[in-house]
Structure formats: C-alpha cells, structure tokens
Amino acid sequence: MLVEVNNTLGERRLYWCPSTLQKPDNIIGAGLRHTWQKDFHVSPFNSRKGGYAMRALDPFEVDRDDYHMIDNRITLLSNHGKAKLVARVLSADKPLDPSMLSTWGSLKVLARWGWVGFATFPRIVFEAAQLYFVHKLHVWFRPEVRASSISQTPTRDERRLESFFRLYLADVAKTLPAGVELKYAAPFTPTKGPMATKWATMHSSHERQIEDTIFIRVTAPAFYSRMIYYDEMIQALYSEGVRCRDENRTVHLGNSGMLESVLCKHKMTMKVPLRTPVKALSVFRPNPPPASYPESSEKFLTSERAEADCNLHSAGLDTCVLAWCSRKERLIYTFILLKSGMNPVTARPATARLARQTKGRVVTVDYRLSPQVQFPVALLDLLLTYLALLYPPPGSLHTSVPSSSIVLTGESSGGALCLSLIQFILHLRRQQQTPYPRVPFHGRDVVVPMPAGVALLSTEADRTISLPSRDAYEHIDFLQEIPRANTPEQIPDHIWPSNPPRHDVYCHGSGYLHPMVNPAIAEDWRGCCPLWLSYGQERCLDGGKMVASTAASQGVPVQFFEYEGMPHIFPLMFSRFKQSEMCMREWADVCCKMAGASEFQSKAIVVASSKVPGDSVSELRLSDLFQLSREEAMAIIRAEADRRPLITRKDEIGRAAL
C-alpha cells in the first residue's frame, strides 16, 4: 500500500507499506503493518520528531458480502514511541459505482457529502484556535522539506529563477575539470527552457571517463527566491545547504569541497563589459531575509581557502544572466531582484533601526505600485494610512495617534510621495481657506492636520530627473537617466504599455508639471511643517535642492545634508560606511526633535568624503543651495516632459493595440 501524507501548504510525503501477510486480531484476511520514522511537517502543533504506525487490511484479500472492505488505522507516535493520536478510515457500507448511479442517486450523494469539503477548512481553523488559545499548545514553525518529501508548488518567480540557475550551472559545467560531472535535481519539472527535465547531468567539454561527481539537489522552491539575496552563488549554496540548521535547509550538496573550488574559480566563457550593470544589481540586492528557525550568529560563507580564491566583487548569477540571456529574460531577472529588495519586508532592517534609535513605532505603507495603477492611487494609499492613524476606524487594533507625534519618512520615490501628501494638505488649506481643512473619512468629516515633520532620504523630488545633477553625478550614481519602461524600446506585456497609453508608468506626460506628482516644481510651501532632506551626490540631488531653497525662502524650517561621493540611498545600501552611520544617526535625531517639538534651526550642510565625516563638515546658505532660477529649472523640466514619447505597443500584425 502506498500512503500519502499531505499538509495544508501543498507539501507531500509518500510512505510505502509492504504486505506483512499477518492477520490482525479478530479480523479475517491478510494484514498490512508498518512503522515509519516521522520526517514530514504536518501540523504546527507537532514537530517532525516521532513516527507513524500503520495497521490496515489488504482490500484485495478481504471479501465481505461481495465487496472489498477498507479498514486503515494510523497512529501518531511521540519521539518516545507513545501513541498521541489515532485516525481510522473504514468501510461502513458497500461502495458506490458512479457509472451505475442514476441522476437522482448522484444528487443524493452530493447532498449528503458535498458539503464536507467546504466545511473542512473552517473546522481546521476552529480546532487550531482551540489548541492555541484554550489549550496553549506550543507552535512549531514550518521547516523546509527533506529530500524524501515533495515540496510545495513553486511560484511564477521561482520557476523563472530556476531556469536562470540551470543556465548558470550549464555555464559552470563548461569549466569542470576533466573526469568530473555535475548532477542537478530540481524540486519540480521545468515547463520550458533548455534541459527541461527534473534531473540533469552536465559535463565539461573534456572527453574522459567520469571519475568524480558533484551533486546539487534543490529540495524546496524557496531556494531560488532566496539565492538572489547573495552576492555569490557559493555563499547561497553554503548558507542554504551546508552551514545551516536542518529545518532551514533548501538544497543538498554532494562533494561540496570540489563544488566550492569549481564555483570560486569559475570564469565566464563570454567576455562582455558588464561591470556597471552587475554593480548596479549588487547595490539593489538586499540582505537575506531571516529563516523560520533562527540561525547562530556565524557567517555562513565559504571556507578560508576558497574565500581567498573566490572573486567576491561580482555576482556569478548576475553576470551569467546579463551575458547569456535575451533582453526580455534580463529584464525579468532584474525585475524579480528589484521586487525582492523594494517592499516593506526588505525595508524592515532600516525601519527597525529607525524605530530602535528613536524609541518609537514605525508604520510601513505597502502602497500600490505602477504601472498597474497610476497617479493618484499611491498618494491616496498614503493619505488613508495617515488618516487611519489619526482617526482609527472601528475595529482597529491601535488608538488614535496625534499629528504632533507623526513624522513622515521615506526614501527615493517613497520620499517624493511624502512631499506630495504635504502638497495635498497645503492645497486643501488654500482651497477651503482654513488651516484645518476637512475631508470625509468613514462616514464623517475629519480634520487633516499637518504632521510634526518630514524627514526624507534621497528623495526623487523631480520625477523627470532632468536637472543639472543628472549629468554631473552620472559617474557616482546608479540611477538611470530615463527608466527603460518610459522608452519605446520597452518589451510590451499585458501590464505595460497601458491602455489607454501614457508617457510614464506613474502618470501622463502632463503630470510632470503637477506639484503633487513633481514636488520640485511646487511654488507654495507656506505653512509646511519642518523639512529634513538628506542626499548623496546623486542624479536627483538638484530636485531636493530646489524644494529646500523654495521652502526656506518662504519661512519653512529646512535642514539639508549633502554627502560627498555617496550614491542614491547610500545609508540603506552601504550601512557600514561612516557616512551612512552619521546619516542614520541624524535621521533618527531629527525625528525625535520633530515629534518632541524641539527647536529646529534651518541649515545646509555638506559632509566631505573623509574617513571621519563629522570632522569635515561645511555649512552653506540655503539661498545659495540651488544655482538655477525657478524659470530656468522649469524650462528644463518642461522640455524633458515634452521630450518623453507616448508609450504605445504594436500587436503581431503591426496595428496599434490601444
């Protein structure tokens, strides 16, 4: 008998129960008995320790009144061999043959048993709540499956990443020593691509008898979504398969010593100038997320010998994808990598550090993104979050937070969204001619007050990124001049270009000249809360300078920091730099000052790129911060807005698919 054990996560484990030819007590017929060691996670209230005991009748040997009887009993055993739970399935009546049932008979079966499947999940949730809240049972986090089990269904991104990993291994196989083969096993069968099989054997070009084998078996699709967090593939394989807890292992390695040597000495067979793209991908790569079971503080890197030979300055998988894949595949890979590094989860190290240094609470807004939505959807998401803090809707888990205790923080485009919210509040004040404008929220009119302050990092205040800093700091920054999605060369899909078409993923071309889209062009900042802006020497620097100089000239308290030689969002990308530590410290201090209504003096600071940045600080006048006049800046932005084409797409027969 083949016994399949499932859990609600889509994972499976098959157990083989051989015939023992023994008769269970008081039962006529041959019996099946077997005991297995448990190695599969089924319930959060039981660990993987213990075992199963199976006792069943062989339905082909037992004949009762012209039908075969089913009587299966499974006992869950503790790790001490004691019974914890018994489940039994047995025949209560003669089986029904669907081919012999009438329409009325089929309806009777559906009416009697059809509801069972729909009621199962609510019953599971109810019983789990009883065990957790009433009986206080310990909860075991889900461990990764072992090699003997079948993993859960992969996501679309994990399927795509598996094809990139397979391509990388194929390139590594070209440099294998003579007489060595590489065997690779995926946790699922690929649907397309080269070597679209679950098992693959790869050789070098040397014709020689196989003397040694390197084995890589990925047991969980989560390996592919986690491997992109590592700069080097050898780090990913060792962290996910060797120097980790058994509960966190997603890949199993055979002959890891030789694999370590091969990967560290692997060089691309195609020589292409990829230094800048690879470096940009490495900058966007976040730290690996924590596993279900906490690891020790040990760094899971390569051995000292291999680390000395391995070039850790470029990611092998990044280089392979950029060198060998098509343009569409490169865009897909880059999008998956950027998506993994730009969400509330991967921002948690920065927000947690900010919360720890300020001794406050941080709310992260997972606002809707473009191009699926356009302006003003993201702004509305931020506004609703702000109002929910001020006026908690019924059933909220938090109490009201006064506006004097709320500081808006953000980085890059998220920082621009914070400035857009400030412009929206100022617009309400001017429109309603009152410092206390009102908007409807959950059935009542509520006041929209100004927050205590705004503290932003590397804000894209000018969404066109067209001011002089764009070219002046091109050699330092990694931001693109124009996002590729905003060019006609973008490969179309069902999301972008949009229908109807527009000039930008975020808005129509006319939106570049709207202050809630492009805060740098806002003319009126009077009545704004204190502003704190921090930048490196990056392509969007002049947009922040334009906001700071305009707001300061109208009496708004402004503090502006510029760090020499630092790229976009450097405190988050290079957290161990002295400049990053100084910036994060200033960021936390100004949040405390704003929330505490402390004195906030306007100033503009340039921090030199020295080993001790605090010793090389020079102060500028805010009026001298931005060198262009407003008319000159507006002419540049307007020209850039006019230059952006309307992004359309062509269908297979050449007609405009609008």
XYZ file of C-alpha atoms in Angstrom:
658
model
C 0.000 0.000 0.000
C 1.212 3.500 -0.854
C 0.327 6.033 1.847
C 0.395 9.753 1.030
C 0.542 12.349 3.831
C -0.329 15.953 2.935
C -0.336 19.264 4.737
C -2.277 22.448 4.009
C 0.819 24.045 2.433
C 0.773 21.747 -0.573
C 3.698 19.575 0.584
C 3.503 15.783 0.385
C 5.263 12.699 1.707
C 4.831 9.181 0.299
C 5.276 6.111 2.529
C 5.457 2.515 1.293
C 3.637 -0.057 3.410
C 4.605 -3.601 2.342
C 2.350 -6.598 2.935
C 3.214 -8.495 6.120
C 0.860 -11.408 5.403
C -0.193 -11.210 9.047
C -3.816 -11.269 10.185
C -4.888 -8.543 12.610
C -6.675 -9.704 15.709
C -10.303 -10.794 15.218
C -10.248 -9.812 11.511
C -10.414 -12.271 8.632
C -7.945 -11.572 5.843
C -4.338 -10.544 5.272
C -2.988 -7.505 7.118
C -0.619 -4.637 6.401
C 1.554 -3.352 9.234
C 4.449 -0.958 9.195
C 6.136 1.757 11.252
C 7.975 4.806 9.889
C 10.118 7.490 11.428
C 8.342 10.835 11.008
C 10.265 13.303 8.830
C 7.466 15.477 7.445
C 5.784 18.588 8.897
C 2.006 18.140 9.057
C 0.687 20.245 11.931
C 2.044 23.404 13.617
C 1.287 21.738 16.951
C 3.652 18.800 16.335
C 7.325 18.736 15.461
C 8.945 16.400 12.944
C 10.020 14.083 15.737
C 8.203 10.814 16.376
C 6.728 8.374 13.908
C 3.688 6.693 12.361
C 2.336 3.176 12.891
C 0.127 1.785 10.117
C -2.273 -1.108 10.555
C -4.615 -1.956 7.691
C -6.424 -4.687 5.874
C -5.458 -5.628 2.359
C -8.673 -4.788 0.459
C -7.817 -7.333 -2.237
C -7.548 -10.106 0.321
C -10.629 -9.296 2.404
C -14.034 -10.050 0.877
C -17.152 -9.247 2.882
C -20.557 -9.843 1.305
C -19.378 -9.409 -2.295
C -17.408 -6.200 -1.721
C -13.853 -5.368 -0.664
C -13.535 -3.916 2.817
C -11.290 -0.967 3.730
C -10.038 -0.661 7.319
C -6.978 1.592 7.787
C -5.686 2.803 11.142
C -2.766 5.227 11.530
C -1.283 6.050 14.946
C 0.857 9.149 15.513
C 3.723 8.253 17.851
C 5.755 10.579 20.036
C 9.542 10.542 19.916
C 9.350 8.125 22.890
C 7.149 5.697 20.959
C 3.889 6.508 22.773
C 0.613 6.933 20.910
C -0.565 10.558 20.622
C -3.345 10.397 18.050
C -5.235 7.632 16.257
C -7.048 8.081 12.920
C -9.153 5.350 11.314
C -10.836 5.019 7.922
C -13.108 2.037 7.334
C -15.906 0.861 5.076
C -19.385 1.487 6.502
C -21.347 0.104 3.571
C -20.996 -1.195 0.068
C -19.075 1.100 -2.303
C -20.993 3.108 -4.882
C -20.155 2.692 -8.561
C -20.536 6.135 -10.244
C -21.266 4.503 -13.592
C -24.256 2.696 -12.080
C -25.785 5.689 -10.269
C -28.882 7.386 -11.614
C -29.232 11.166 -11.713
C -31.275 11.094 -8.527
C -28.703 8.877 -6.856
C -25.878 11.239 -7.814
C -27.795 14.205 -6.390
C -28.361 12.311 -3.144
C -24.624 11.626 -2.817
C -23.775 15.278 -3.485
C -26.388 16.484 -0.986
C -25.127 14.117 1.676
C -21.377 14.512 1.232
C -20.761 17.549 -0.980
C -20.605 19.985 1.934
C -17.809 18.118 3.704
C -15.008 19.646 1.643
C -16.255 23.204 2.164
C -16.603 22.677 5.920
C -13.152 21.160 6.391
C -11.081 24.347 6.349
C -13.303 26.283 8.814
C -13.175 23.264 11.129
C -9.382 23.200 10.900
C -9.201 26.910 11.774
C -11.617 26.466 14.693
C -9.761 23.488 16.150
C -6.408 25.248 15.714
C -7.754 28.270 17.606
C -8.896 25.955 20.405
C -5.494 24.305 20.657
C -3.612 27.611 20.629
C -5.781 29.956 22.687
C -7.503 27.497 25.060
C -5.058 24.640 25.490
C -1.920 26.828 24.992
C -0.110 24.307 22.801
C 3.346 25.159 21.532
C 3.514 26.213 17.869
C 6.227 24.771 15.624
C 7.197 26.854 12.603
C 7.188 25.110 9.245
C 10.597 23.608 8.454
C 11.775 23.115 4.899
C 11.023 19.686 3.449
C 13.648 16.990 3.439
C 14.865 15.179 0.350
C 12.376 12.341 0.949
C 9.354 14.665 0.609
C 7.664 16.548 -2.225
C 7.813 20.317 -1.880
C 5.010 22.801 -2.359
C 4.096 24.248 -5.748
C 6.621 26.901 -6.877
C 5.596 30.464 -7.584
C 5.957 32.004 -11.034
C 9.097 33.883 -9.955
C 10.636 30.698 -8.553
C 10.042 28.902 -11.866
C 11.737 31.737 -13.724
C 14.667 31.824 -11.319
C 15.112 28.054 -11.658
C 15.719 28.476 -15.381
C 18.388 31.117 -14.658
C 20.037 28.852 -12.077
C 20.039 25.951 -14.553
C 21.654 28.176 -17.171
C 24.285 29.206 -14.644
C 25.094 25.567 -13.826
C 25.355 24.762 -17.533
C 27.940 27.520 -17.876
C 29.810 26.242 -14.808
C 29.860 22.759 -16.334
C 31.938 24.087 -19.240
C 34.800 24.727 -16.836
C 34.619 21.440 -14.903
C 37.896 19.542 -14.613
C 38.324 16.512 -16.850
C 36.607 13.418 -15.473
C 34.114 15.354 -13.331
C 30.363 15.586 -13.933
C 27.719 17.800 -12.330
C 24.324 16.320 -11.462
C 21.476 18.675 -10.656
C 17.961 17.891 -9.409
C 15.161 20.460 -9.204
C 12.179 20.180 -6.816
C 9.793 20.417 -9.778
C 9.791 19.757 -13.508
C 10.507 22.898 -15.547
C 7.869 23.747 -18.108
C 10.246 25.103 -20.748
C 13.825 26.026 -21.473
C 16.989 24.039 -22.097
C 17.183 20.672 -20.375
C 13.557 20.965 -19.224
C 13.762 17.889 -17.010
C 13.734 17.484 -13.276
C 17.107 15.706 -13.333
C 20.061 16.928 -15.393
C 23.636 15.696 -15.827
C 26.224 18.153 -17.133
C 29.781 17.523 -18.328
C 32.703 19.606 -19.411
C 33.999 19.526 -22.966
C 36.778 17.117 -21.950
C 36.230 13.559 -23.210
C 37.334 11.374 -20.355
C 35.886 8.638 -18.165
C 33.879 10.015 -15.235
C 35.855 9.713 -12.020
C 34.058 12.120 -9.702
C 30.566 13.624 -9.381
C 29.298 16.881 -7.939
C 25.686 16.659 -6.845
C 23.239 19.543 -6.269
C 19.702 18.680 -5.237
C 17.311 21.541 -4.533
C 14.551 20.279 -2.235
C 12.453 23.430 -1.833
C 11.482 26.097 -4.395
C 12.257 28.690 -1.722
C 15.939 28.187 -2.546
C 15.531 30.075 -5.839
C 13.804 33.045 -4.237
C 16.491 33.171 -1.527
C 19.599 32.645 -3.678
C 19.248 36.073 -5.319
C 19.882 37.720 -1.942
C 23.514 36.521 -2.016
C 26.298 38.237 -3.952
C 27.966 34.921 -4.805
C 26.431 31.547 -5.630
C 28.870 29.734 -3.361
C 27.535 31.837 -0.471
C 23.962 30.909 -1.385
C 24.712 27.182 -1.622
C 26.658 27.076 1.637
C 24.200 29.241 3.577
C 21.163 27.335 2.312
C 22.598 23.823 2.240
C 25.647 23.288 4.442
C 26.124 25.682 7.316
C 22.510 25.978 8.377
C 20.013 24.202 10.588
C 18.319 21.131 9.171
C 14.941 22.905 9.431
C 16.185 25.692 7.122
C 17.991 23.561 4.522
C 16.655 24.101 0.989
C 19.431 22.422 -1.010
C 21.565 19.301 -0.506
C 25.110 19.125 -1.823
C 27.314 16.179 -2.663
C 31.100 16.577 -2.908
C 30.804 20.128 -1.600
C 34.562 20.581 -1.384
C 35.061 20.183 -5.128
C 31.923 22.249 -5.837
C 33.341 25.054 -3.718
C 36.576 25.030 -5.672
C 34.836 24.892 -9.080
C 32.442 27.757 -8.359
C 35.071 30.031 -6.895
C 37.389 29.546 -9.869
C 34.636 29.686 -12.441
C 35.024 32.406 -15.051
C 32.626 33.374 -17.748
C 33.452 31.972 -21.193
C 31.969 35.052 -22.855
C 33.846 38.283 -22.219
C 31.484 41.263 -22.194
C 31.712 44.686 -20.478
C 29.193 44.095 -17.700
C 30.864 45.840 -14.788
C 28.335 48.663 -14.435
C 25.111 46.558 -14.731
C 26.453 43.881 -12.385
C 27.487 46.515 -9.859
C 24.042 48.126 -10.062
C 22.321 44.786 -9.397
C 24.607 44.173 -6.427
C 23.703 47.567 -4.979
C 19.984 46.788 -5.144
C 20.433 43.332 -3.598
C 19.083 43.332 -0.002
C 20.246 41.143 2.855
C 18.780 37.605 3.009
C 15.509 37.512 4.980
C 15.565 35.554 8.249
C 14.703 31.865 8.063
C 11.875 30.217 10.028
C 14.296 28.854 12.603
C 16.924 31.319 13.890
C 20.498 30.566 12.979
C 23.550 31.258 15.076
C 25.497 34.477 14.620
C 28.087 32.623 12.495
C 28.537 33.974 8.972
C 27.719 31.206 6.528
C 30.364 31.961 3.937
C 32.916 29.822 2.180
C 35.954 28.306 3.822
C 39.078 30.419 4.248
C 40.825 28.601 1.411
C 38.047 29.131 -1.085
C 37.390 32.678 0.092
C 40.960 33.555 -0.784
C 40.495 32.239 -4.336
C 36.962 33.487 -4.937
C 36.373 36.856 -6.546
C 33.562 38.367 -4.455
C 33.366 41.606 -6.434
C 30.722 40.397 -8.891
C 27.783 38.022 -8.619
C 28.222 34.945 -10.817
C 24.500 34.507 -11.478
C 24.076 38.197 -12.339
C 26.954 38.042 -14.812
C 25.664 34.843 -16.401
C 22.160 36.240 -16.895
C 23.407 39.520 -18.341
C 25.844 37.741 -20.662
C 23.828 34.808 -21.967
C 20.134 35.642 -21.675
C 17.929 37.540 -24.062
C 16.899 41.090 -23.368
C 13.451 40.020 -22.172
C 14.946 37.465 -19.789
C 17.394 40.056 -18.431
C 14.512 42.425 -17.719
C 12.566 39.657 -15.973
C 15.554 38.759 -13.795
C 16.228 42.396 -12.911
C 12.565 42.955 -12.061
C 12.496 39.926 -9.725
C 15.648 41.131 -8.000
C 14.362 44.681 -7.597
C 10.987 43.417 -6.405
C 12.712 41.354 -3.726
C 14.540 44.430 -2.484
C 11.769 47.033 -2.566
C 8.948 46.117 -0.207
C 8.072 46.575 3.477
C 9.662 43.245 4.365
C 13.108 44.001 2.954
C 12.889 47.568 4.309
C 12.485 46.146 7.788
C 16.197 46.397 8.777
C 16.142 50.156 8.108
C 12.753 50.749 9.725
C 13.683 48.580 12.709
C 16.896 50.540 13.171
C 14.977 53.815 12.954
C 12.435 52.576 15.498
C 15.201 51.430 17.834
C 17.130 54.703 17.664
C 14.027 56.879 18.069
C 12.369 54.554 20.618
C 9.204 54.990 18.581
C 6.885 52.953 16.404
C 7.163 52.743 12.613
C 4.261 52.173 10.218
C 5.334 50.996 6.759
C 2.913 51.699 3.911
C 2.695 48.999 1.236
C 1.160 51.334 -1.323
C 0.052 50.165 -4.750
C 2.681 50.419 -7.470
C 2.883 51.467 -11.086
C 2.293 50.633 -13.881
C -0.715 48.616 -12.683
C -2.062 51.843 -11.162
C -1.213 55.472 -11.806
C -1.385 58.796 -10.005
C -3.066 59.494 -7.596
C -3.587 55.911 -6.314
C -0.319 55.729 -4.334
C -0.974 59.186 -2.856
C -4.456 58.084 -1.768
C -2.981 54.980 -0.098
C -0.639 57.179 1.929
C -3.428 59.629 2.782
C -5.721 56.836 4.002
C -2.922 55.419 6.158
C -2.286 58.863 7.657
C -5.984 59.365 8.408
C -6.251 55.855 9.883
C -3.516 56.761 12.381
C -5.303 59.979 13.316
C -8.824 58.531 13.343
C -8.745 54.731 13.783
C -11.704 53.095 12.000
C -13.983 50.788 14.003
C -12.233 47.547 14.891
C -8.712 48.973 14.656
C -6.004 47.492 16.874
C -4.469 50.871 17.695
C -5.570 54.044 19.442
C -5.548 57.496 17.911
C -2.089 58.987 17.254
C -1.897 62.813 17.396
C -0.451 64.555 14.364
C 2.183 66.173 16.605
C 3.669 62.695 17.105
C 3.705 61.667 13.423
C 6.808 62.225 11.287
C 6.657 61.250 7.628
C 9.812 59.476 6.493
C 10.714 57.882 3.199
C 13.407 57.320 0.627
C 13.602 57.704 -3.145
C 10.121 57.645 -4.728
C 8.546 56.991 -1.318
C 10.019 60.277 -0.122
C 8.521 62.064 -3.130
C 5.163 60.593 -2.124
C 5.529 62.162 1.341
C 6.147 65.574 -0.247
C 3.105 65.011 -2.462
C 0.984 64.434 0.650
C 2.241 67.690 2.150
C 1.320 69.499 -1.068
C -2.128 67.904 -0.931
C -2.699 69.160 2.628
C -1.487 72.653 1.649
C -3.820 72.568 -1.349
C -6.770 71.704 0.934
C -5.883 74.626 3.175
C -5.827 77.051 0.258
C -8.997 75.623 -1.254
C -11.014 75.676 1.989
C -9.285 78.843 3.256
C -8.665 77.400 6.691
C -5.663 75.873 8.495
C -7.950 72.986 9.485
C -9.295 71.510 6.228
C -11.728 68.607 6.361
C -12.285 65.501 4.256
C -14.851 62.677 4.576
C -13.450 59.551 6.229
C -15.524 56.541 7.303
C -18.794 58.429 7.239
C -17.725 61.627 8.984
C -15.816 64.811 8.205
C -12.386 64.865 9.844
C -9.652 67.480 10.032
C -6.479 66.833 8.040
C -3.703 68.395 10.148
C -0.078 68.890 9.191
C 2.284 66.215 10.593
C 5.055 67.094 13.027
C 7.656 66.976 10.281
C 9.022 65.303 7.176
C 12.419 63.561 7.181
C 13.441 62.169 3.800
C 16.391 60.355 2.276
C 17.473 60.610 -1.389
C 14.059 61.841 -2.458
C 13.197 61.953 -6.160
C 11.568 65.360 -5.791
C 11.974 65.926 -9.534
C 10.450 62.840 -11.143
C 11.930 63.706 -14.528
C 15.494 63.665 -13.086
C 16.409 66.247 -15.698
C 18.185 68.998 -13.726
C 21.984 69.508 -13.991
C 22.837 66.971 -11.254
C 21.655 64.240 -13.624
C 24.794 64.553 -15.732
C 27.118 65.989 -13.083
C 26.985 62.866 -10.887
C 26.488 60.197 -13.507
C 29.857 58.675 -12.593
C 28.805 58.257 -8.928
C 25.149 57.293 -9.030
C 23.473 54.169 -10.355
C 20.084 55.685 -11.225
C 19.131 55.635 -14.887
C 18.552 58.882 -16.725
C 15.202 57.666 -18.025
C 13.589 54.422 -16.809
C 13.622 51.924 -19.663
C 9.875 51.424 -19.243
C 9.398 55.026 -20.401
C 11.060 54.398 -23.757
C 9.633 52.834 -26.929
C 12.222 50.021 -26.679
C 10.399 48.521 -23.680
C 9.243 44.969 -24.384
C 5.414 45.020 -24.106
C 3.339 42.734 -21.933
C -0.226 42.684 -20.590
C 0.582 45.360 -17.974
C 2.698 47.894 -19.838
C 2.288 49.826 -22.110
C -1.064 50.724 -20.625
C -4.428 51.001 -22.305
C -5.083 53.857 -22.924
C -1.383 54.716 -23.401
C 0.511 57.265 -21.322
C 4.002 58.783 -21.225
C 5.127 57.470 -17.833
C 4.431 54.399 -15.721
C 3.297 56.719 -12.913
C 1.296 59.379 -14.765
C 0.516 61.060 -18.064
C 3.072 63.442 -19.509
C 1.198 66.491 -18.213
C 1.640 65.150 -14.679
C 5.320 66.136 -14.723
C 4.135 69.723 -14.297
C 1.797 68.962 -11.375
C 3.167 69.726 -7.858
C 1.610 66.579 -6.356
C 3.421 64.468 -8.946
C 6.609 66.507 -9.196
C 7.054 68.290 -5.828
C 10.200 70.084 -7.055
C 8.088 72.491 -9.129
C 5.739 73.407 -6.243
C 5.593 77.194 -5.841
C 3.916 77.476 -2.441
C 5.291 75.772 0.691
C 3.951 78.322 3.187
C 2.534 76.653 6.297
C 4.544 73.480 5.701
C 5.928 71.505 8.632
C 9.746 71.316 9.158
C 11.650 69.525 6.364
C 14.791 67.416 6.702
C 16.375 66.301 3.416
C 19.499 64.159 3.069
C 21.246 63.254 -0.194
C 24.429 61.823 -1.577
C 25.939 63.256 -4.735
C 23.285 61.640 -6.913
C 21.385 62.358 -10.079
C 18.228 63.507 -8.272
C 20.120 65.904 -5.962
C 19.012 69.130 -7.670
C 15.343 68.259 -7.215
C 15.859 68.184 -3.453
C 17.847 71.416 -3.554
C 15.013 73.091 -5.456
C 12.485 72.039 -2.801
C 14.779 73.081 0.076
C 15.591 76.535 -1.339
C 11.969 77.303 -2.281
C 10.567 76.208 1.078
C 13.274 78.011 3.079
C 12.660 81.258 1.182
C 9.026 81.106 2.359
C 9.875 80.689 6.034
C 9.684 76.909 6.298
C 12.301 75.372 8.662
C 14.591 73.290 6.436
C 17.700 71.222 7.101
C 19.596 69.943 4.068
C 22.507 67.458 4.099
C 24.710 66.540 1.149
C 27.285 63.734 1.473
C 30.172 63.888 -0.977
C 30.863 60.835 -3.124
C 27.794 58.912 -1.913
C 25.224 57.387 -4.329
C 21.446 57.097 -4.125
C 20.039 55.796 -0.761
C 23.588 55.054 0.437
C 22.688 54.586 4.164
C 20.488 51.634 3.220
C 22.846 50.100 0.661
C 26.140 50.650 2.495
C 25.065 50.648 6.126
C 28.609 50.178 7.495
C 30.049 53.312 5.938
C 30.882 56.108 8.377
C 28.757 58.458 6.293
C 25.846 56.018 6.495
C 26.110 55.748 10.261
C 26.221 59.527 10.555
C 23.206 59.926 8.248
C 21.122 57.328 10.102
C 22.017 58.970 13.420
C 20.982 62.400 12.122
C 17.802 60.896 10.660
C 16.765 59.405 13.998
C 17.700 62.552 15.969
C 15.657 64.856 13.737
C 12.613 62.566 14.018
C 12.827 62.827 17.806
C 13.184 66.614 17.617
C 10.200 66.986 15.290
C 7.947 64.750 17.388
C 9.108 66.443 20.568
C 8.549 69.973 19.202
C 12.190 70.820 19.911
C 13.977 73.758 18.332
C 14.622 73.169 14.633
C 17.078 75.570 13.013
C 17.408 75.799 9.248
C 20.816 74.914 7.782
C 22.528 73.350 4.789
C 25.453 71.002 5.444
C 27.968 69.416 3.066
C 29.747 66.377 4.550
C 33.125 65.718 2.929
C 34.110 62.211 1.844
C 36.719 61.627 4.544
C 37.315 58.736 6.878
C 35.706 60.639 9.730
C 32.872 62.599 8.066
C 31.969 64.510 11.209
C 35.366 66.261 11.105
C 34.872 67.580 7.555
C 31.573 69.466 7.583
C 30.955 72.766 5.855
C 27.816 74.876 6.057
C 26.138 76.705 3.187
C 23.357 79.240 2.969
C 20.051 77.720 1.876
C 19.535 80.625 -0.522
C 22.738 79.620 -2.356
C 21.886 75.917 -2.433
C 20.226 75.815 -5.870
C 22.114 77.662 -8.581
C 19.377 77.921 -11.203
C 16.475 80.339 -11.146
C 12.989 78.932 -10.983
C 12.346 79.923 -14.601
C 15.462 78.093 -15.799
C 14.593 74.964 -13.832
C 11.004 74.953 -15.092
C 12.218 75.307 -18.682
C 14.432 72.225 -18.272
C 11.664 70.161 -16.672
C 9.099 71.261 -19.255
C 11.475 70.394 -22.100
C 12.057 66.959 -20.607
C 8.309 66.411 -20.222
C 7.782 67.366 -23.864
C 10.588 65.050 -24.968
C 9.023 61.926 -23.398
C 7.099 59.963 -26.055
C 3.672 58.430 -25.654
C 4.378 54.737 -24.988
C 2.220 52.517 -27.175
C 2.524 48.931 -28.307
C 2.197 47.100 -31.613
C 0.400 43.803 -31.939
C 1.561 40.848 -34.030
C 0.230 42.261 -37.291
C 1.587 45.724 -36.775
C -1.589 47.552 -35.715
C -1.608 49.851 -32.697
C -3.115 47.914 -29.787
C -4.655 50.820 -27.935
